[in-house]
């Protein structure tokens, strides 16, 4: 009896050891997600004859890229799923939103898709307007982009690509980190729509 148990333990330990070594021999990699901002319109912050604009209606051309290096960890997705949304912000202030078409990258493939995000009459607080205006003048402005992919099932997490400091008009795309986030409950219509 005891011998049987000892053999079983040895077999299990050997199996785990083997798995760990196989995993080391074939290093599992994560796919890379990158975002670039190929064009921006309506981000003009200079004072005109009508004074300094207080609201902006910007349009952003984005490119979302998936790099699948092959032998990807089987738990990782190498797709941007349907109904994904890209949000562009600056210093936590919302600037624009748009949808990203669904697409995948097969093994050893690089795939990218265009997306357009836009905002209408968005308000940027004064301190952020001044900071962004100075950065635009120096040609050093960068914005934050988040791409949220909806959870594939109830009680699952949304996958969020967090791409910080995406250069405006930059030719080299910025890498995104991947976060799993439990979707927040939608605000009730009464709370969202209360105006008076
Ligand atoms: C965005 O892309 C569209 C289509 O390629 C192009 O017509 C438009 O001029 C671009 N806008 C900017 C601001 O780059």
PDB file of C-alpha atoms and ligand atoms in Angstrom:
ATOM      1  CA  UNK A   1       0.000   0.000   0.000  1.00  0.00           C
ATOM      2  CA  UNK A   2       2.696   2.400   1.084  1.00  0.00           C
ATOM      3  CA  UNK A   3       4.801   1.389  -1.902  1.00  0.00           C
ATOM      4  CA  UNK A   4       1.902   2.133  -4.231  1.00  0.00           C
ATOM      5  CA  UNK A   5       1.478   5.614  -2.747  1.00  0.00           C
ATOM      6  CA  UNK A   6       5.205   6.293  -3.008  1.00  0.00           C
ATOM      7  CA  UNK A   7       5.220   5.222  -6.658  1.00  0.00           C
ATOM      8  CA  UNK A   8       2.199   7.408  -7.384  1.00  0.00           C
ATOM      9  CA  UNK A   9       3.894  10.419  -5.785  1.00  0.00           C
ATOM     10  CA  UNK A  10       7.040   9.761  -7.791  1.00  0.00           C
ATOM     11  CA  UNK A  11       5.089   9.452 -11.025  1.00  0.00           C
ATOM     12  CA  UNK A  12       3.251  12.729 -10.385  1.00  0.00           C
ATOM     13  CA  UNK A  13       6.471  14.509  -9.420  1.00  0.00           C
ATOM     14  CA  UNK A  14       8.191  13.173 -12.513  1.00  0.00           C
ATOM     15  CA  UNK A  15       5.329  14.308 -14.702  1.00  0.00           C
ATOM     16  CA  UNK A  16       5.416  17.836 -13.245  1.00  0.00           C
ATOM     17  CA  UNK A  17       9.202  17.959 -13.681  1.00  0.00           C
ATOM     18  CA  UNK A  18       8.828  16.881 -17.308  1.00  0.00           C
ATOM     19  CA  UNK A  19       6.123  19.483 -17.989  1.00  0.00           C
ATOM     20  CA  UNK A  20       8.215  22.264 -16.479  1.00  0.00           C
ATOM     21  CA  UNK A  21      11.168  21.254 -18.637  1.00  0.00           C
ATOM     22  CA  UNK A  22       9.106  21.001 -21.801  1.00  0.00           C
ATOM     23  CA  UNK A  23       7.680  24.456 -21.063  1.00  0.00           C
ATOM     24  CA  UNK A  24      11.260  25.754 -20.675  1.00  0.00           C
ATOM     25  CA  UNK A  25      12.417  24.127 -23.887  1.00  0.00           C
ATOM     26  CA  UNK A  26       9.523  25.694 -25.776  1.00  0.00           C
ATOM     27  CA  UNK A  27       9.258  29.126 -24.208  1.00  0.00           C
ATOM     28  CA  UNK A  28       5.637  30.204 -24.425  1.00  0.00           C
ATOM     29  CA  UNK A  29       5.328  33.778 -25.493  1.00  0.00           C
ATOM     30  CA  UNK A  30       2.622  36.361 -25.344  1.00  0.00           C
ATOM     31  CA  UNK A  31       1.361  38.063 -28.471  1.00  0.00           C
ATOM     32  CA  UNK A  32       2.265  41.728 -28.693  1.00  0.00           C
ATOM     33  CA  UNK A  33      -0.340  44.409 -29.165  1.00  0.00           C
ATOM     34  CA  UNK A  34       0.743  47.815 -30.428  1.00  0.00           C
ATOM     35  CA  UNK A  35      -1.086  51.014 -31.275  1.00  0.00           C
ATOM     36  CA  UNK A  36      -0.041  53.962 -33.377  1.00  0.00           C
ATOM     37  CA  UNK A  37      -1.759  57.257 -34.047  1.00  0.00           C
ATOM     38  CA  UNK A  38      -1.311  57.972 -37.722  1.00  0.00           C
ATOM     39  CA  UNK A  39      -3.316  61.183 -37.895  1.00  0.00           C
ATOM     40  CA  UNK A  40      -5.104  63.676 -35.681  1.00  0.00           C
ATOM     41  CA  UNK A  41      -7.507  66.431 -36.585  1.00  0.00           C
ATOM     42  CA  UNK A  42      -9.215  69.058 -34.447  1.00  0.00           C
ATOM     43  CA  UNK A  43      -6.697  69.164 -31.630  1.00  0.00           C
ATOM     44  CA  UNK A  44      -5.892  72.814 -32.266  1.00  0.00           C
ATOM     45  CA  UNK A  45      -5.451  74.614 -28.974  1.00  0.00           C
ATOM     46  CA  UNK A  46      -4.124  77.932 -30.248  1.00  0.00           C
ATOM     47  CA  UNK A  47      -6.097  81.042 -29.460  1.00  0.00           C
ATOM     48  CA  UNK A  48      -8.061  82.359 -32.438  1.00  0.00           C
ATOM     49  CA  UNK A  49      -9.864  85.665 -32.902  1.00  0.00           C
ATOM     50  CA  UNK A  50     -12.687  84.147 -30.884  1.00  0.00           C
ATOM     51  CA  UNK A  51     -10.353  83.456 -27.937  1.00  0.00           C
ATOM     52  CA  UNK A  52      -8.914  80.206 -26.672  1.00  0.00           C
ATOM     53  CA  UNK A  53     -11.250  77.341 -27.557  1.00  0.00           C
ATOM     54  CA  UNK A  54     -12.813  75.724 -24.505  1.00  0.00           C
ATOM     55  CA  UNK A  55     -14.059  72.577 -26.216  1.00  0.00           C
ATOM     56  CA  UNK A  56     -12.477  70.304 -28.781  1.00  0.00           C
ATOM     57  CA  UNK A  57     -13.933  67.989 -31.416  1.00  0.00           C
ATOM     58  CA  UNK A  58     -10.938  65.842 -32.278  1.00  0.00           C
ATOM     59  CA  UNK A  59     -10.653  62.935 -34.717  1.00  0.00           C
ATOM     60  CA  UNK A  60      -7.948  60.289 -34.317  1.00  0.00           C
ATOM     61  CA  UNK A  61      -6.772  57.775 -36.882  1.00  0.00           C
ATOM     62  CA  UNK A  62      -5.459  54.762 -35.015  1.00  0.00           C
ATOM     63  CA  UNK A  63      -3.777  51.557 -36.117  1.00  0.00           C
ATOM     64  CA  UNK A  64      -4.063  48.502 -33.886  1.00  0.00           C
ATOM     65  CA  UNK A  65      -1.456  45.825 -34.545  1.00  0.00           C
ATOM     66  CA  UNK A  66      -1.179  42.226 -33.310  1.00  0.00           C
ATOM     67  CA  UNK A  67       2.189  40.468 -33.502  1.00  0.00           C
ATOM     68  CA  UNK A  68       1.866  36.700 -33.047  1.00  0.00           C
ATOM     69  CA  UNK A  69       5.400  35.368 -32.505  1.00  0.00           C
ATOM     70  CA  UNK A  70       4.360  31.723 -32.802  1.00  0.00           C
ATOM     71  CA  UNK A  71       4.291  29.219 -29.892  1.00  0.00           C
ATOM     72  CA  UNK A  72       1.962  31.575 -28.102  1.00  0.00           C
ATOM     73  CA  UNK A  73       0.675  30.580 -24.693  1.00  0.00           C
ATOM     74  CA  UNK A  74      -2.536  28.701 -25.513  1.00  0.00           C
ATOM     75  CA  UNK A  75      -4.447  30.726 -22.912  1.00  0.00           C
ATOM     76  CA  UNK A  76      -3.657  33.986 -24.698  1.00  0.00           C
ATOM     77  CA  UNK A  77      -5.910  35.418 -27.366  1.00  0.00           C
ATOM     78  CA  UNK A  78      -4.269  36.640 -30.551  1.00  0.00           C
ATOM     79  CA  UNK A  79      -7.361  38.483 -31.682  1.00  0.00           C
ATOM     80  CA  UNK A  80      -9.158  41.745 -31.226  1.00  0.00           C
ATOM     81  CA  UNK A  81     -12.692  40.590 -30.594  1.00  0.00           C
ATOM     82  CA  UNK A  82     -15.917  41.964 -32.009  1.00  0.00           C
ATOM     83  CA  UNK A  83     -17.475  45.112 -30.535  1.00  0.00           C
ATOM     84  CA  UNK A  84     -14.139  46.327 -29.199  1.00  0.00           C
ATOM     85  CA  UNK A  85     -13.839  49.997 -28.353  1.00  0.00           C
ATOM     86  CA  UNK A  86     -10.829  52.299 -28.481  1.00  0.00           C
ATOM     87  CA  UNK A  87     -10.790  55.296 -26.150  1.00  0.00           C
ATOM     88  CA  UNK A  88      -8.271  58.122 -26.503  1.00  0.00           C
ATOM     89  CA  UNK A  89      -7.485  60.228 -23.455  1.00  0.00           C
ATOM     90  CA  UNK A  90      -4.969  62.750 -22.204  1.00  0.00           C
ATOM     91  CA  UNK A  91      -4.132  62.911 -18.511  1.00  0.00           C
ATOM     92  CA  UNK A  92      -7.314  60.945 -17.732  1.00  0.00           C
ATOM     93  CA  UNK A  93      -9.469  63.397 -19.699  1.00  0.00           C
ATOM     94  CA  UNK A  94     -11.617  61.742 -22.368  1.00  0.00           C
ATOM     95  CA  UNK A  95     -10.897  62.906 -25.917  1.00  0.00           C
ATOM     96  CA  UNK A  96     -12.543  60.398 -28.239  1.00  0.00           C
ATOM     97  CA  UNK A  97     -13.942  56.944 -28.785  1.00  0.00           C
ATOM     98  CA  UNK A  98     -14.423  54.601 -31.709  1.00  0.00           C
ATOM     99  CA  UNK A  99     -14.919  50.961 -32.553  1.00  0.00           C
ATOM    100  CA  UNK A 100     -12.145  48.606 -33.653  1.00  0.00           C
ATOM    101  CA  UNK A 101     -12.982  45.946 -36.252  1.00  0.00           C
ATOM    102  CA  UNK A 102     -12.486  42.343 -35.103  1.00  0.00           C
ATOM    103  CA  UNK A 103      -9.382  40.573 -36.442  1.00  0.00           C
ATOM    104  CA  UNK A 104      -6.800  37.929 -35.529  1.00  0.00           C
ATOM    105  CA  UNK A 105      -3.128  37.203 -36.191  1.00  0.00           C
ATOM    106  CA  UNK A 106      -2.265  33.591 -37.000  1.00  0.00           C
ATOM    107  CA  UNK A 107       1.050  32.012 -35.997  1.00  0.00           C
ATOM    108  CA  UNK A 108       4.068  34.097 -37.037  1.00  0.00           C
ATOM    109  CA  UNK A 109       1.778  36.717 -38.477  1.00  0.00           C
ATOM    110  CA  UNK A 110       1.501  40.468 -38.014  1.00  0.00           C
ATOM    111  CA  UNK A 111      -1.919  41.949 -38.638  1.00  0.00           C
ATOM    112  CA  UNK A 112      -3.213  45.465 -38.229  1.00  0.00           C
ATOM    113  CA  UNK A 113      -6.443  47.356 -38.676  1.00  0.00           C
ATOM    114  CA  UNK A 114      -7.408  50.999 -38.792  1.00  0.00           C
ATOM    115  CA  UNK A 115      -9.829  52.544 -36.360  1.00  0.00           C
ATOM    116  CA  UNK A 116     -11.163  56.062 -36.038  1.00  0.00           C
ATOM    117  CA  UNK A 117     -11.939  57.575 -32.644  1.00  0.00           C
ATOM    118  CA  UNK A 118     -13.634  60.917 -32.239  1.00  0.00           C
ATOM    119  CA  UNK A 119     -15.089  63.251 -29.663  1.00  0.00           C
ATOM    120  CA  UNK A 120     -17.601  66.044 -30.021  1.00  0.00           C
ATOM    121  CA  UNK A 121     -17.276  69.157 -27.852  1.00  0.00           C
ATOM    122  CA  UNK A 122     -15.095  67.470 -25.273  1.00  0.00           C
ATOM    123  CA  UNK A 123     -13.855  69.635 -22.434  1.00  0.00           C
ATOM    124  CA  UNK A 124     -10.209  69.517 -21.458  1.00  0.00           C
ATOM    125  CA  UNK A 125      -9.468  71.147 -18.100  1.00  0.00           C
ATOM    126  CA  UNK A 126      -7.350  74.266 -18.355  1.00  0.00           C
ATOM    127  CA  UNK A 127      -4.193  72.770 -16.817  1.00  0.00           C
ATOM    128  CA  UNK A 128      -4.300  69.890 -19.297  1.00  0.00           C
ATOM    129  CA  UNK A 129      -4.995  72.273 -22.206  1.00  0.00           C
ATOM    130  CA  UNK A 130      -1.903  74.255 -21.316  1.00  0.00           C
ATOM    131  CA  UNK A 131       0.231  71.154 -20.901  1.00  0.00           C
ATOM    132  CA  UNK A 132      -0.945  69.606 -24.167  1.00  0.00           C
ATOM    133  CA  UNK A 133      -0.551  72.876 -26.034  1.00  0.00           C
ATOM    134  CA  UNK A 134       3.080  73.156 -24.872  1.00  0.00           C
ATOM    135  CA  UNK A 135       3.758  69.519 -25.805  1.00  0.00           C
ATOM    136  CA  UNK A 136       2.195  69.988 -29.247  1.00  0.00           C
ATOM    137  CA  UNK A 137       4.403  73.024 -29.825  1.00  0.00           C
ATOM    138  CA  UNK A 138       7.500  71.000 -28.976  1.00  0.00           C
ATOM    139  CA  UNK A 139       6.224  68.155 -31.154  1.00  0.00           C
ATOM    140  CA  UNK A 140       6.309  65.857 -28.146  1.00  0.00           C
ATOM    141  CA  UNK A 141       2.634  65.267 -27.554  1.00  0.00           C
ATOM    142  CA  UNK A 142       1.481  61.753 -26.798  1.00  0.00           C
ATOM    143  CA  UNK A 143      -1.933  60.466 -25.810  1.00  0.00           C
ATOM    144  CA  UNK A 144      -3.181  57.367 -24.037  1.00  0.00           C
ATOM    145  CA  UNK A 145      -5.232  54.734 -25.845  1.00  0.00           C
ATOM    146  CA  UNK A 146      -7.207  51.892 -24.300  1.00  0.00           C
ATOM    147  CA  UNK A 147      -8.832  49.184 -26.363  1.00  0.00           C
ATOM    148  CA  UNK A 148     -11.491  47.278 -24.445  1.00  0.00           C
ATOM    149  CA  UNK A 149     -12.531  43.884 -25.762  1.00  0.00           C
ATOM    150  CA  UNK A 150     -15.804  42.652 -24.301  1.00  0.00           C
ATOM    151  CA  UNK A 151     -15.785  39.576 -22.096  1.00  0.00           C
ATOM    152  CA  UNK A 152     -16.614  36.394 -24.010  1.00  0.00           C
ATOM    153  CA  UNK A 153     -19.011  35.106 -21.359  1.00  0.00           C
ATOM    154  CA  UNK A 154     -20.839  36.304 -18.299  1.00  0.00           C
ATOM    155  CA  UNK A 155     -18.625  36.528 -15.189  1.00  0.00           C
ATOM    156  CA  UNK A 156     -15.576  36.747 -17.491  1.00  0.00           C
ATOM    157  CA  UNK A 157     -13.198  39.648 -17.651  1.00  0.00           C
ATOM    158  CA  UNK A 158     -12.941  42.259 -20.361  1.00  0.00           C
ATOM    159  CA  UNK A 159      -9.500  42.293 -21.940  1.00  0.00           C
ATOM    160  CA  UNK A 160      -8.127  45.815 -21.993  1.00  0.00           C
ATOM    161  CA  UNK A 161      -5.090  46.870 -24.028  1.00  0.00           C
ATOM    162  CA  UNK A 162      -3.499  49.769 -22.177  1.00  0.00           C
ATOM    163  CA  UNK A 163      -1.307  51.739 -24.560  1.00  0.00           C
ATOM    164  CA  UNK A 164       0.257  54.720 -22.857  1.00  0.00           C
ATOM    165  CA  UNK A 165       2.122  57.587 -24.473  1.00  0.00           C
ATOM    166  CA  UNK A 166       1.117  56.943 -28.069  1.00  0.00           C
ATOM    167  CA  UNK A 167       2.930  59.580 -30.112  1.00  0.00           C
ATOM    168  CA  UNK A 168       0.814  61.747 -32.356  1.00  0.00           C
ATOM    169  CA  UNK A 169       1.805  61.029 -35.921  1.00  0.00           C
ATOM    170  CA  UNK A 170       4.487  58.692 -34.634  1.00  0.00           C
ATOM    171  CA  UNK A 171       5.799  56.153 -37.093  1.00  0.00           C
ATOM    172  CA  UNK A 172       6.828  53.644 -34.428  1.00  0.00           C
ATOM    173  CA  UNK A 173       3.841  52.067 -32.680  1.00  0.00           C
ATOM    174  CA  UNK A 174       3.607  52.016 -28.891  1.00  0.00           C
ATOM    175  CA  UNK A 175       3.367  48.697 -27.064  1.00  0.00           C
ATOM    176  CA  UNK A 176       0.275  47.951 -25.016  1.00  0.00           C
ATOM    177  CA  UNK A 177       0.057  45.973 -21.831  1.00  0.00           C
ATOM    178  CA  UNK A 178      -2.812  43.552 -21.488  1.00  0.00           C
ATOM    179  CA  UNK A 179      -5.069  43.743 -18.438  1.00  0.00           C
ATOM    180  CA  UNK A 180      -8.028  41.632 -17.458  1.00  0.00           C
ATOM    181  CA  UNK A 181     -10.769  43.736 -15.920  1.00  0.00           C
ATOM    182  CA  UNK A 182     -14.150  42.713 -14.563  1.00  0.00           C
ATOM    183  CA  UNK A 183     -16.745  44.788 -16.417  1.00  0.00           C
ATOM    184  CA  UNK A 184     -18.259  47.466 -14.264  1.00  0.00           C
ATOM    185  CA  UNK A 185     -22.031  47.436 -14.011  1.00  0.00           C
ATOM    186  CA  UNK A 186     -23.639  49.826 -16.469  1.00  0.00           C
ATOM    187  CA  UNK A 187     -25.127  52.907 -14.837  1.00  0.00           C
ATOM    188  CA  UNK A 188     -28.900  52.712 -14.654  1.00  0.00           C
ATOM    189  CA  UNK A 189     -30.639  54.923 -17.237  1.00  0.00           C
ATOM    190  CA  UNK A 190     -32.124  57.042 -14.444  1.00  0.00           C
ATOM    191  CA  UNK A 191     -28.697  57.814 -12.993  1.00  0.00           C
ATOM    192  CA  UNK A 192     -27.045  58.315 -16.392  1.00  0.00           C
ATOM    193  CA  UNK A 193     -29.744  60.512 -17.853  1.00  0.00           C
ATOM    194  CA  UNK A 194     -30.510  62.787 -14.901  1.00  0.00           C
ATOM    195  CA  UNK A 195     -30.210  66.308 -16.185  1.00  0.00           C
ATOM    196  CA  UNK A 196     -32.417  68.457 -14.011  1.00  0.00           C
TER     197      UNK A 196
HETATM  198  C1  LIG B   1      -7.782  59.432 -41.379  1.00  0.00           C
HETATM  199  O1  LIG B   1      -7.840  58.396 -42.322  1.00  0.00           O
HETATM  200  C2  LIG B   1      -8.742  58.642 -43.388  1.00  0.00           C
HETATM  201  C3  LIG B   1      -8.807  57.397 -44.240  1.00  0.00           C
HETATM  202  O2  LIG B   1      -7.557  56.849 -44.468  1.00  0.00           O
HETATM  203  C4  LIG B   1      -8.263  59.873 -44.148  1.00  0.00           C
HETATM  204  O3  LIG B   1      -9.158  60.149 -45.198  1.00  0.00           O
HETATM  205  C5  LIG B   1      -8.219  61.058 -43.198  1.00  0.00           C
HETATM  206  O4  LIG B   1      -7.708  62.178 -43.864  1.00  0.00           O
HETATM  207  C6  LIG B   1      -7.342  60.728 -41.999  1.00  0.00           C
HETATM  208  N1  LIG B   1      -7.435  61.814 -41.031  1.00  0.00           N
HETATM  209  C7  LIG B   1      -6.393  62.273 -40.377  1.00  0.00           C
HETATM  210  C8  LIG B   1      -6.656  63.341 -39.401  1.00  0.00           C
HETATM  211  O5  LIG B   1      -5.277  61.822 -40.536  1.00  0.00           O
END
